[in-house]
CSV table of C-alpha atoms in Angstrom, one decimal:
chain,number,residue,atom,x,y,z
A,7,MET,CA,0.0,0.0,0.0
A,8,SER,CA,1.6,3.3,-1.2
A,9,LYS,CA,1.8,6.0,1.5
A,10,LYS,CA,2.0,9.8,1.1
A,11,ILE,CA,5.0,11.2,3.0
A,12,ALA,CA,5.3,14.8,3.9
A,13,VAL,CA,9.0,16.0,4.0
A,14,VAL,CA,9.6,19.3,5.8
A,15,MET,CA,12.9,20.8,4.7
A,16,ALA,CA,14.7,24.1,4.4
A,17,ASP,CA,18.1,25.1,3.1
A,18,HIS,CA,21.1,23.4,4.8
A,19,PHE,CA,19.5,20.0,5.2
A,20,GLU,CA,22.0,17.1,5.6
A,21,ASP,CA,22.2,15.9,2.0
A,22,SER,CA,22.4,12.1,2.5
A,23,GLU,CA,19.8,12.2,5.3
A,24,TYR,CA,17.3,13.3,2.7
A,25,THR,CA,18.5,11.5,-0.4
A,26,ASP,CA,19.1,8.0,1.0
A,27,PRO,CA,15.7,7.5,2.7
A,28,ALA,CA,13.9,9.4,-0.1
A,29,LYS,CA,15.3,7.0,-2.7
A,30,ALA,CA,14.3,4.0,-0.5
A,31,PHE,CA,10.8,5.3,0.1
A,32,LYS,CA,10.2,5.9,-3.6
A,33,GLU,CA,11.6,2.5,-4.6
A,34,ALA,CA,9.1,1.0,-2.1
A,35,GLY,CA,6.3,2.8,-4.0
A,36,HIS,CA,5.7,5.7,-1.6
A,37,SER,CA,5.3,9.3,-2.7
A,38,LEU,CA,7.1,12.3,-1.2
A,39,THR,CA,6.0,15.9,-1.0
A,40,VAL,CA,8.8,18.3,-0.1
A,41,ILE,CA,7.3,21.2,1.9
A,42,GLU,CA,8.9,24.6,2.7
A,43,ASN,CA,7.6,28.1,2.8
A,44,GLU,CA,7.7,28.7,-0.9
A,45,LYS,CA,6.5,26.2,-3.6
A,46,GLY,CA,8.9,25.9,-6.5
A,47,LYS,CA,11.9,27.2,-4.5
A,48,THR,CA,15.0,25.0,-4.6
A,49,VAL,CA,16.5,24.1,-1.2
A,50,LYS,CA,20.2,23.3,-1.0
A,51,GLY,CA,21.9,20.7,1.1
A,52,LYS,CA,24.6,21.8,3.6
A,53,GLN,CA,27.2,19.7,1.9
A,54,GLY,CA,26.5,21.4,-1.4
A,55,GLN,CA,25.8,18.1,-3.1
A,56,GLU,CA,22.0,18.1,-3.4
A,57,SER,CA,19.4,20.6,-4.5
A,58,VAL,CA,15.7,19.7,-4.1
A,59,LYS,CA,12.7,21.5,-5.6
A,60,VAL,CA,9.9,22.3,-3.1
A,61,ASP,CA,6.7,20.7,-4.1
A,62,ALA,CA,4.3,22.6,-1.8
A,63,SER,CA,4.1,25.6,0.5
A,64,ILE,CA,3.4,24.9,4.2
A,65,ASP,CA,0.4,27.2,3.7
A,66,ASP,CA,-1.1,24.9,1.1
A,67,VAL,CA,-0.9,21.5,2.9
A,68,LYS,CA,-2.7,19.8,5.8
A,69,PRO,CA,-1.4,17.0,8.0
A,70,GLU,CA,-4.5,15.0,7.1
A,71,ASP,CA,-3.4,14.9,3.5
A,72,PHE,CA,-0.4,12.7,4.5
A,73,ASP,CA,0.3,9.3,6.0
A,74,ALA,CA,3.7,10.0,7.5
A,75,LEU,CA,6.2,12.8,8.2
A,76,PHE,CA,9.9,12.8,7.4
A,77,ILE,CA,12.3,15.3,8.9
A,78,PRO,CA,15.9,15.2,7.5
A,79,GLY,CA,18.6,16.6,9.7
A,80,GLY,CA,21.3,19.2,9.2
A,81,PHE,CA,20.5,22.9,10.0
A,82,SER,CA,17.1,22.7,8.4
A,83,PRO,CA,15.1,21.5,11.4
A,84,ASP,CA,16.5,24.4,13.5
A,85,ILE,CA,15.3,26.8,10.8
A,86,LEU,CA,11.9,25.2,10.6
A,87,ARG,CA,11.3,25.2,14.3
A,88,ALA,CA,11.4,29.0,14.4
A,89,ASP,CA,8.2,28.9,12.2
A,90,ASP,CA,5.0,28.1,14.1
A,91,LYS,CA,3.4,26.7,10.9
A,92,PHE,CA,6.0,23.9,10.8
A,93,VAL,CA,5.8,23.3,14.5
A,94,THR,CA,2.0,22.9,14.4
A,95,PHE,CA,2.3,20.7,11.3
A,96,ALA,CA,4.8,18.3,13.0
A,97,LYS,CA,2.8,18.3,16.3
A,98,ALA,CA,-0.3,17.2,14.4
A,99,PHE,CA,1.5,14.0,13.1
A,100,MET,CA,2.6,13.2,16.6
A,101,ASP,CA,-0.8,13.9,18.2
A,102,GLU,CA,-2.5,11.8,15.6
A,103,LYS,CA,0.0,8.9,16.1
A,104,LYS,CA,1.0,8.9,12.4
A,105,PRO,CA,4.5,7.7,11.6
A,106,VAL,CA,7.3,10.3,12.0
A,107,PHE,CA,10.9,9.8,10.9
A,108,ALA,CA,13.5,12.2,12.3
A,109,ILE,CA,17.2,11.9,11.9
A,110,CYS,CA,20.2,13.8,13.4
A,111,HIS,CA,18.9,17.3,14.2
A,112,GLY,CA,15.4,16.4,12.9
A,113,PRO,CA,14.0,15.8,16.5
A,114,GLN,CA,14.6,19.6,17.2
A,115,LEU,CA,11.3,20.3,15.4
A,116,LEU,CA,9.6,17.7,17.7
A,117,ILE,CA,11.2,19.2,20.8
A,118,THR,CA,9.7,22.6,19.9
A,119,ALA,CA,6.4,21.0,19.2
A,120,GLU,CA,6.6,19.6,22.8
A,121,THR,CA,5.8,16.1,21.6
A,122,LEU,CA,8.6,14.0,23.0
A,123,ASN,CA,7.8,13.8,26.7
A,124,GLY,CA,7.9,10.2,27.8
A,125,ARG,CA,8.9,8.9,24.4
A,126,ASP,CA,12.1,7.0,23.5
A,127,ALA,CA,14.3,8.9,21.0
A,128,THR,CA,17.8,9.6,19.8
A,129,GLY,CA,19.4,12.3,17.8
A,130,TYR,CA,22.8,14.0,17.1
A,131,THR,CA,25.1,14.3,20.2
A,132,SER,CA,24.7,18.0,20.4
A,133,ILE,CA,20.9,17.7,21.0
A,134,ALA,CA,21.0,14.9,23.5
A,135,VAL,CA,20.5,17.3,26.5
A,136,ASP,CA,17.7,19.1,24.6
A,137,LEU,CA,16.0,15.7,24.1
A,138,LYS,CA,16.3,14.9,27.8
A,139,ASN,CA,15.1,18.4,28.8
A,140,ALA,CA,12.1,17.9,26.5
A,141,GLY,CA,11.2,14.7,28.5
A,142,ALA,CA,12.4,12.2,26.0
A,143,ASN,CA,14.1,8.9,27.2
A,144,PHE,CA,17.4,9.4,25.3
A,145,HIS,CA,19.1,6.4,23.9
A,146,ASP,CA,22.6,6.6,22.2
A,147,LYS,CA,21.8,4.0,19.6
A,148,GLU,CA,21.8,3.9,15.8
A,149,VAL,CA,18.0,3.8,15.6
A,150,VAL,CA,15.3,4.1,18.2
A,151,VAL,CA,11.7,3.1,17.4
A,152,CYS,CA,9.1,4.4,19.9
A,153,GLY,CA,5.8,2.5,19.7
A,154,ASN,CA,4.5,2.1,16.3
A,155,GLN,CA,5.1,5.7,15.4
A,156,LEU,CA,8.4,7.4,15.9
A,157,VAL,CA,11.8,6.5,14.3
A,158,THR,CA,14.9,8.5,15.2
A,159,SER,CA,18.6,8.1,14.4
A,160,ARG,CA,21.8,10.0,15.2
A,161,THR,CA,23.9,10.6,12.1
A,162,PRO,CA,24.3,9.7,8.4
A,163,ASP,CA,26.2,6.6,9.6
A,164,ASP,CA,22.9,5.3,11.0
A,165,LEU,CA,21.0,5.7,7.7
A,166,PRO,CA,20.7,2.0,6.9
A,167,ALA,CA,19.0,1.2,10.2
A,168,PHE,CA,16.9,4.4,10.1
A,169,THR,CA,15.7,3.7,6.6
A,170,ARG,CA,15.0,0.0,7.4
A,171,GLU,CA,12.9,0.8,10.5
A,172,SER,CA,11.1,3.7,8.7
A,173,LEU,CA,10.1,1.3,5.8
A,174,THR,CA,8.9,-1.2,8.4
A,175,LEU,CA,6.5,1.3,9.9
A,176,LEU,CA,5.2,2.2,6.5
A,177,LYS,CA,4.1,-1.4,5.8
């Protein structure tokens, strides 16, 4: 069964943390919609290797239009969490218990949405204290799956496990 995945992303996303899972999701038959503030804009990866065209503006989408949320890391999640529209969008997925996939700094958006209290999660080393302060049960592991909803990982090195567990939740 093909799923519709919302991808929230701004400039300075971690290139491989978008491209590797996105490729696997598409190969498994799922569709991705890249969402930022401006439809048609091109967002650039922080490594300078990838450029991705934005499919939709955050103003034109609703969480109920999607089956899952994907938050690549890099500096992008920190940029997005300063915008209440993205915070509200991410919070809706967590509140509705839809699958959410966040890698590296991706959980920063979920921290700001105040949705991690009591949940098992991981993330990049520099946000470990932030995750704990948000009430998450932090685990320094390549992938952490919380319930049947949340998949988090730490770095690009964890992409194989992150992608595997994300695909499992999409089944």
